[in-house]
Amino acid sequence: MSRAALPARLRRLGMVATTITLVLGLASPAVADELNAHPFRDPGLPLTTRVDDLVRRLTLAEKVSLLHQFQPAIPRLGIPEFKTGTEALHGLGWTTERNNGAVVTANATVFPQAIGLASTWDPALIKQVGAVVGDEARGYHSQDPGFWGLQLWAPVVNLLRDPRWGRNEEGYSEDPFLTGAISTAYGKGMTGDHPEYLKTAPVLKHYLANNNEIRRDTTSSNLRPRVLREYDEQAFKPAIAADAATGVMGSYNLVNGRPATVNPDLHDVVRTWTGKTLYNVSDASAPYNLTGSEKYYATNEEGFAATLKAGLDGFTVDNQNPGPTIKIITSALAKGLLAEADIDRAVKHVLSVRFRLGDFDPDGGPYAKIGKDVVNSPAHRQLARKSAGEAMVLLKNDRGALPLDPKRGVAVIGPLEKTLYTDWYSGGLPYKVTPVDGIRARLGGGAQVTDTEAVDRIALRDAATGKYLSGGAGDAGAVLKTGATSVGATEQFDAFEWGDGVLTLRSVANGKYVERQNLADATSPFLNQAPQPRDWFVHQQFKLEDAGDGTVVIRYAGYELPNDWDGPNSYLTVAADGTLTLGSPNAARATKFRKEQIISGIDSAVKAARSAETAVVVVGSMPFINGREDHDRTSTALAGSQSELIKAVRAANPNTVVVVENSYPTTLNWEQENIPAIVWTSHAGQETGNALADVLYGDVNPAGRLTQTWYRSDAELPDILDYDIMKRGSTYQYFTGDPLYAFGHGLSYTNFRYSDLRLGKPGPQGTFEATVKVTNTGKRAGDEVVQLYTHQLVSRDKQPNKLLRDFERVHLEPGQTKTVRLSVPDLRHWDVTRGKWVLESSVHEVMVGASAADIRLRSALPVRGEQIPPRDLTRDTRAIDFDDYSGVELVDESKVRGDAVGVGAGDWLRFGDVDFRSGARTFAARTARAEPGTSTVEIRLGGPRGRLAGTAKIASTGDKYTYSTTTATLSGVSGRHDVYLVFTSDSRISTFSLR
């Protein structure tokens, strides 16, 4: 019988011997046959059967070993090693070394940053991007399966509620609907289209409400129920529900006082969104924070046990070493903090995803044949260019300033005109097309192109000795020393300013940046060797501070935060041998230098601008400096030197175009008033320059749209730690001011007319269909992003000013009309009075247009639902289900689950429209007070200073998690009132009633 005639199952089982041999080294035929016969090896069996069979064969110790990010091989069963957490935010990024945990970067296709991808408003394109990322992850995996793991930690779906968030570049939008659409598309591309098997296993980051880096492991994101249900959860649910993600990563922060690492919603809520098994993981070292910075548990055994019980299945700790996790979990089992059933539950989640990846199939599953040859293929490079072009947003275009005429000479000016930067979660660029490269290639040697980075070129001379500071000329640079008596290339540095006086110094001699040689040694010298500002500790940052006598001192501004190993010194001194080191804690004892300007950046910019018919100024951010993981921005303004540059170029040449290349909304008030044309792009990957030239010269008609509100001033933003968008008026949903650029804004080189808006009859949950005709009335083909918003006109509760419900990016030739169909699946909101979703009877204003501020058509849609009845406070009511509040903090009711409200002197809670019917005589509440002595809660009607109905004493319980019942006799309580609970000092309230 030929091999082809063998039954399929026998052929698969015959191939398993090869897989087992790879794991075991040399295996006897008898051993191989025995392993082949195990049911978990049979792809023809149901997934649950295979998982259960394998779990039964594992020892407890082997099961525990599968809970770490580096899962060791189990040779006796032919199980290979498995690693979680390959980064893949906007292309295959990096993994960590299996011997020391060091970052190993992939050189793969680099797409625009996540914020850029979302700015395409094009889910179909993003699915293609995700498919490329999945293919390239498989390609690297084929070379080293145990190293380049297929569980991909992407996408990031945290909502971009505050543009100062250092990780703004990693997210998609301030809007949950748009975030859900883009993340689902990206995830679907990465998972593939097979109904059971996974190309890769995406994990959503970071659950939940993680939008600040300042004290990110100890700050609590206060989420009232409506913000939780209607906003933050809605960013995570779509991809999970669509099987476009296979789990979530717990975030570092606390949510309502409880560390997200032990948030029970990881199990109780997230797993209800899908019928598939999820494999949830912790963020790096987060389980140790429970006993460290958060001081939530006394021992690691308690913390790790709580993590597992809350719904996390994988521990991302100790880099490549599973030993400590195994020891802690084993100890927790011995102490009765965990049962083997808890381990089995998590291990089944882990193995379920591994099975779907083909890990235990003889042939590796349907995606196993993808090889390394797919990486950075011509098709992938073409898609990188297309996505970068689609993502660019035309913010302003007065009197047809763009597109540019390719016959006219152009000056390309600015600190980002001939460089491309990567970011912390980026892969290595396989090649670079800078803005000036792309423009030169587009013009093909026709019109003249001049360029300048427009940065100051300086030399630094020791004021005491007169000797110049020198670097090395070779590619590896050299230790910086003083000694030269004249200025050559090794004595010259280009000073790039990134805001707040922070500089990077690039050596003219070798094009490398000055950095610390050894981060772990406070006496380490400096040398010019860095290809760009980089690394977790960004050690290429300096400030030149005026010493008051015509000299400057150099302050080391690296790391952004002080670290123990640096010691007290942050100012640079020159040692006896001329070496530059960190030698002084203050400016007074620092070495003084005379800064000599070799070239003025502004002068070179003005000269170039005057020599050309058009000036293109490319400004923006350095992703490792202007906010990133672990560091929020303090402002959304451009660097001062960049603003000065734009103004100088505009004065020299009125035909100025500004390109802003960064990852967050920026206050461009002067530019909006004075610059003819402005284009925004994220750091867009290897094809940035070609894509930019495509847009500037009209080969691509821009149709990117902003995914965040661009404010006019930082003063319009609330405290970055305030997550209550409803009360604070944050994001386009609740902001009532006049933004610089609205959510959804973006212009085109053509014009579009909207007509004939028609609405279908509302169905259950308020679902309805809408159609609108869109016509391209211009002379160029282009894409329009049609956006549908709604606003509920009458409601018991505060409603958003606008809420994005659907959108469609549609391509139209000149004069073409298309009917765009839009679908609204749900008009409900969260009813805090009854703890459920509710559809109210109301008229909804339906708005269709080109942005949240550019509404072209409106219509009224009557919706029949229900009327939320008056509150019934005779039932036990959660205190957190308030209607309004002042000064309170949302806290954990217990360490396991539940929310409470922490209160202090003068704080109050409002519960609106309470119907007391025949009256209420008694107030009862579950309260806790850790402090000695008593506090009080006043029950008032109509306002925080309204009629006093009763006062209850809150006794000390000695612990914030120990509750007792507080009661008071009420008088004069009848009819319908707003009830206010007003507190006099620190305590907690969990539930209450008025009967």
PDB file of N, CA and C in Angstrom, residues 224-226 796-797 830-835 867-884 909-917 975-981 992 994:
ATOM      1  N   ARG A 224     -16.511  54.500  37.832  1.00  0.00           N
ATOM      2  CA  ARG A 224     -17.908  54.340  38.207  1.00  0.00           C
ATOM      3  C   ARG A 224     -18.548  53.367  37.228  1.00  0.00           C
ATOM      4  N   PRO A 225     -19.645  52.721  37.593  1.00  0.00           N
ATOM      5  CA  PRO A 225     -20.183  51.633  36.766  1.00  0.00           C
ATOM      6  C   PRO A 225     -20.456  52.017  35.313  1.00  0.00           C
ATOM      7  N   ARG A 226     -20.969  53.213  35.066  1.00  0.00           N
ATOM      8  CA  ARG A 226     -21.257  53.565  33.673  1.00  0.00           C
ATOM      9  C   ARG A 226     -19.979  53.738  32.865  1.00  0.00           C
ATOM     10  N   ARG A 796     -33.003  59.731  31.707  1.00  0.00           N
ATOM     11  CA  ARG A 796     -32.832  59.922  33.135  1.00  0.00           C
ATOM     12  C   ARG A 796     -31.397  60.297  33.438  1.00  0.00           C
ATOM     13  N   ASP A 797     -30.437  59.802  32.631  1.00  0.00           N
ATOM     14  CA  ASP A 797     -29.009  59.905  32.918  1.00  0.00           C
ATOM     15  C   ASP A 797     -28.307  60.834  31.931  1.00  0.00           C
ATOM     16  N   TRP A 830     -26.009  51.878  30.437  1.00  0.00           N
ATOM     17  CA  TRP A 830     -26.027  51.141  31.695  1.00  0.00           C
ATOM     18  C   TRP A 830     -26.865  51.884  32.726  1.00  0.00           C
ATOM     19  N   ASP A 831     -27.853  51.180  33.258  1.00  0.00           N
ATOM     20  CA  ASP A 831     -28.757  51.740  34.259  1.00  0.00           C
ATOM     21  C   ASP A 831     -28.225  51.384  35.647  1.00  0.00           C
ATOM     22  N   VAL A 832     -27.707  52.368  36.362  1.00  0.00           N
ATOM     23  CA  VAL A 832     -27.127  52.087  37.673  1.00  0.00           C
ATOM     24  C   VAL A 832     -28.195  51.793  38.715  1.00  0.00           C
ATOM     25  N   THR A 833     -29.428  52.188  38.469  1.00  0.00           N
ATOM     26  CA  THR A 833     -30.466  51.949  39.474  1.00  0.00           C
ATOM     27  C   THR A 833     -30.842  50.480  39.574  1.00  0.00           C
ATOM     28  N   ARG A 834     -30.626  49.739  38.473  1.00  0.00           N
ATOM     29  CA  ARG A 834     -30.996  48.317  38.481  1.00  0.00           C
ATOM     30  C   ARG A 834     -29.851  47.408  38.044  1.00  0.00           C
ATOM     31  N   GLY A 835     -28.693  48.013  37.706  1.00  0.00           N
ATOM     32  CA  GLY A 835     -27.533  47.225  37.335  1.00  0.00           C
ATOM     33  C   GLY A 835     -27.714  46.417  36.064  1.00  0.00           C
ATOM     34  N   GLN A 867     -39.200  53.471  30.443  1.00  0.00           N
ATOM     35  CA  GLN A 867     -38.811  54.584  31.298  1.00  0.00           C
ATOM     36  C   GLN A 867     -38.190  54.011  32.555  1.00  0.00           C
ATOM     37  N   ILE A 868     -36.996  54.487  32.879  1.00  0.00           N
ATOM     38  CA  ILE A 868     -36.348  54.006  34.095  1.00  0.00           C
ATOM     39  C   ILE A 868     -37.179  54.455  35.282  1.00  0.00           C
ATOM     40  N   PRO A 869     -37.615  53.534  36.082  1.00  0.00           N
ATOM     41  CA  PRO A 869     -38.486  53.903  37.211  1.00  0.00           C
ATOM     42  C   PRO A 869     -37.702  54.625  38.293  1.00  0.00           C
ATOM     43  N   PRO A 870     -38.403  55.282  39.219  1.00  0.00           N
ATOM     44  CA  PRO A 870     -37.699  55.907  40.344  1.00  0.00           C
ATOM     45  C   PRO A 870     -36.882  54.875  41.099  1.00  0.00           C
ATOM     46  N   ARG A 871     -35.860  55.332  41.743  1.00  0.00           N
ATOM     47  CA  ARG A 871     -35.021  54.424  42.535  1.00  0.00           C
ATOM     48  C   ARG A 871     -35.819  53.826  43.687  1.00  0.00           C
ATOM     49  N   ASP A 872     -35.494  52.583  43.948  1.00  0.00           N
ATOM     50  CA  ASP A 872     -36.066  51.904  45.104  1.00  0.00           C
ATOM     51  C   ASP A 872     -34.922  51.619  46.070  1.00  0.00           C
ATOM     52  N   LEU A 873     -34.804  52.462  47.071  1.00  0.00           N
ATOM     53  CA  LEU A 873     -33.723  52.290  48.033  1.00  0.00           C
ATOM     54  C   LEU A 873     -34.128  51.423  49.215  1.00  0.00           C
ATOM     55  N   THR A 874     -35.312  50.820  49.131  1.00  0.00           N
ATOM     56  CA  THR A 874     -35.657  49.868  50.193  1.00  0.00           C
ATOM     57  C   THR A 874     -34.838  48.586  50.030  1.00  0.00           C
ATOM     58  N   ARG A 875     -34.351  48.336  48.824  1.00  0.00           N
ATOM     59  CA  ARG A 875     -33.478  47.199  48.598  1.00  0.00           C
ATOM     60  C   ARG A 875     -32.035  47.603  48.923  1.00  0.00           C
ATOM     61  N   ASP A 876     -31.229  46.629  49.253  1.00  0.00           N
ATOM     62  CA  ASP A 876     -29.818  46.925  49.445  1.00  0.00           C
ATOM     63  C   ASP A 876     -29.252  47.476  48.149  1.00  0.00           C
ATOM     64  N   THR A 877     -28.661  48.640  48.240  1.00  0.00           N
ATOM     65  CA  THR A 877     -28.146  49.361  47.070  1.00  0.00           C
ATOM     66  C   THR A 877     -26.641  49.522  47.201  1.00  0.00           C
ATOM     67  N   ARG A 878     -25.928  49.209  46.129  1.00  0.00           N
ATOM     68  CA  ARG A 878     -24.487  49.415  46.155  1.00  0.00           C
ATOM     69  C   ARG A 878     -24.189  50.913  46.197  1.00  0.00           C
ATOM     70  N   ALA A 879     -23.316  51.312  47.075  1.00  0.00           N
ATOM     71  CA  ALA A 879     -22.968  52.732  47.170  1.00  0.00           C
ATOM     72  C   ALA A 879     -22.328  53.241  45.890  1.00  0.00           C
ATOM     73  N   ILE A 880     -21.632  52.354  45.187  1.00  0.00           N
ATOM     74  CA  ILE A 880     -20.950  52.778  43.962  1.00  0.00           C
ATOM     75  C   ILE A 880     -21.930  53.083  42.834  1.00  0.00           C
ATOM     76  N   ASP A 881     -23.197  52.681  42.994  1.00  0.00           N
ATOM     77  CA  ASP A 881     -24.200  52.943  41.967  1.00  0.00           C
ATOM     78  C   ASP A 881     -24.849  54.315  42.159  1.00  0.00           C
ATOM     79  N   PHE A 882     -24.060  55.275  42.517  1.00  0.00           N
ATOM     80  CA  PHE A 882     -24.550  56.644  42.703  1.00  0.00           C
ATOM     81  C   PHE A 882     -24.846  57.293  41.362  1.00  0.00           C
ATOM     82  N   ASP A 883     -25.527  58.429  41.427  1.00  0.00           N
ATOM     83  CA  ASP A 883     -25.757  59.244  40.236  1.00  0.00           C
ATOM     84  C   ASP A 883     -24.747  60.384  40.131  1.00  0.00           C
ATOM     85  N   ASP A 884     -24.249  60.849  41.247  1.00  0.00           N
ATOM     86  CA  ASP A 884     -23.253  61.915  41.242  1.00  0.00           C
ATOM     87  C   ASP A 884     -22.498  61.838  42.564  1.00  0.00           C
ATOM     88  N   LEU A 909     -22.457  61.583  48.206  1.00  0.00           N
ATOM     89  CA  LEU A 909     -22.990  60.762  47.128  1.00  0.00           C
ATOM     90  C   LEU A 909     -24.435  61.160  46.890  1.00  0.00           C
ATOM     91  N   ARG A 910     -24.829  61.229  45.611  1.00  0.00           N
ATOM     92  CA  ARG A 910     -26.229  61.535  45.282  1.00  0.00           C
ATOM     93  C   ARG A 910     -26.883  60.338  44.613  1.00  0.00           C
ATOM     94  N   PHE A 911     -28.093  60.018  45.051  1.00  0.00           N
ATOM     95  CA  PHE A 911     -28.925  58.984  44.453  1.00  0.00           C
ATOM     96  C   PHE A 911     -30.225  59.655  44.032  1.00  0.00           C
ATOM     97  N   GLY A 912     -30.388  59.818  42.714  1.00  0.00           N
ATOM     98  CA  GLY A 912     -31.462  60.658  42.205  1.00  0.00           C
ATOM     99  C   GLY A 912     -32.803  59.973  42.106  1.00  0.00           C
ATOM    100  N   ASP A 913     -33.844  60.782  42.228  1.00  0.00           N
ATOM    101  CA  ASP A 913     -35.229  60.400  41.967  1.00  0.00           C
ATOM    102  C   ASP A 913     -35.624  59.133  42.726  1.00  0.00           C
ATOM    103  N   VAL A 914     -35.602  59.248  44.034  1.00  0.00           N
ATOM    104  CA  VAL A 914     -35.987  58.127  44.898  1.00  0.00           C
ATOM    105  C   VAL A 914     -37.455  58.289  45.276  1.00  0.00           C
ATOM    106  N   ASP A 915     -38.227  57.239  45.076  1.00  0.00           N
ATOM    107  CA  ASP A 915     -39.642  57.249  45.450  1.00  0.00           C
ATOM    108  C   ASP A 915     -39.798  56.490  46.765  1.00  0.00           C
ATOM    109  N   PHE A 916     -40.139  57.248  47.830  1.00  0.00           N
ATOM    110  CA  PHE A 916     -40.261  56.625  49.138  1.00  0.00           C
ATOM    111  C   PHE A 916     -41.666  56.077  49.410  1.00  0.00           C
ATOM    112  N   ARG A 917     -42.583  56.316  48.482  1.00  0.00           N
ATOM    113  CA  ARG A 917     -43.951  55.804  48.615  1.00  0.00           C
ATOM    114  C   ARG A 917     -44.536  56.163  49.994  1.00  0.00           C
ATOM    115  N   GLY A 975     -42.444  60.750  49.704  1.00  0.00           N
ATOM    116  CA  GLY A 975     -42.473  61.390  48.401  1.00  0.00           C
ATOM    117  C   GLY A 975     -41.246  61.034  47.567  1.00  0.00           C
ATOM    118  N   ARG A 976     -40.942  61.885  46.558  1.00  0.00           N
ATOM    119  CA  ARG A 976     -39.810  61.638  45.657  1.00  0.00           C
ATOM    120  C   ARG A 976     -38.746  62.704  45.883  1.00  0.00           C
ATOM    121  N   HIS A 977     -37.542  62.251  46.095  1.00  0.00           N
ATOM    122  CA  HIS A 977     -36.425  63.156  46.396  1.00  0.00           C
ATOM    123  C   HIS A 977     -35.131  62.605  45.811  1.00  0.00           C
ATOM    124  N   ASP A 978     -34.176  63.493  45.643  1.00  0.00           N
ATOM    125  CA  ASP A 978     -32.781  63.091  45.484  1.00  0.00           C
ATOM    126  C   ASP A 978     -32.215  62.928  46.890  1.00  0.00           C
ATOM    127  N   VAL A 979     -31.569  61.789  47.119  1.00  0.00           N
ATOM    128  CA  VAL A 979     -31.008  61.499  48.436  1.00  0.00           C
ATOM    129  C   VAL A 979     -29.498  61.709  48.392  1.00  0.00           C
ATOM    130  N   TYR A 980     -28.998  62.438  49.379  1.00  0.00           N
ATOM    131  CA  TYR A 980     -27.562  62.688  49.496  1.00  0.00           C
ATOM    132  C   TYR A 980     -27.042  62.055  50.779  1.00  0.00           C
ATOM    133  N   LEU A 981     -25.955  61.328  50.644  1.00  0.00           N
ATOM    134  CA  LEU A 981     -25.227  60.820  51.809  1.00  0.00           C
ATOM    135  C   LEU A 981     -23.991  61.691  51.970  1.00  0.00           C
ATOM    136  N   PHE A 992     -26.230  50.122  51.229  1.00  0.00           N
ATOM    137  CA  PHE A 992     -27.121  50.786  52.183  1.00  0.00           C
ATOM    138  C   PHE A 992     -28.556  50.603  51.737  1.00  0.00           C
ATOM    139  N   LEU A 994     -32.765  52.405  52.669  1.00  0.00           N
ATOM    140  CA  LEU A 994     -33.653  53.267  53.435  1.00  0.00           C
ATOM    141  C   LEU A 994     -35.030  52.609  53.427  1.00  0.00           C
TER     142      LEU A 994
END
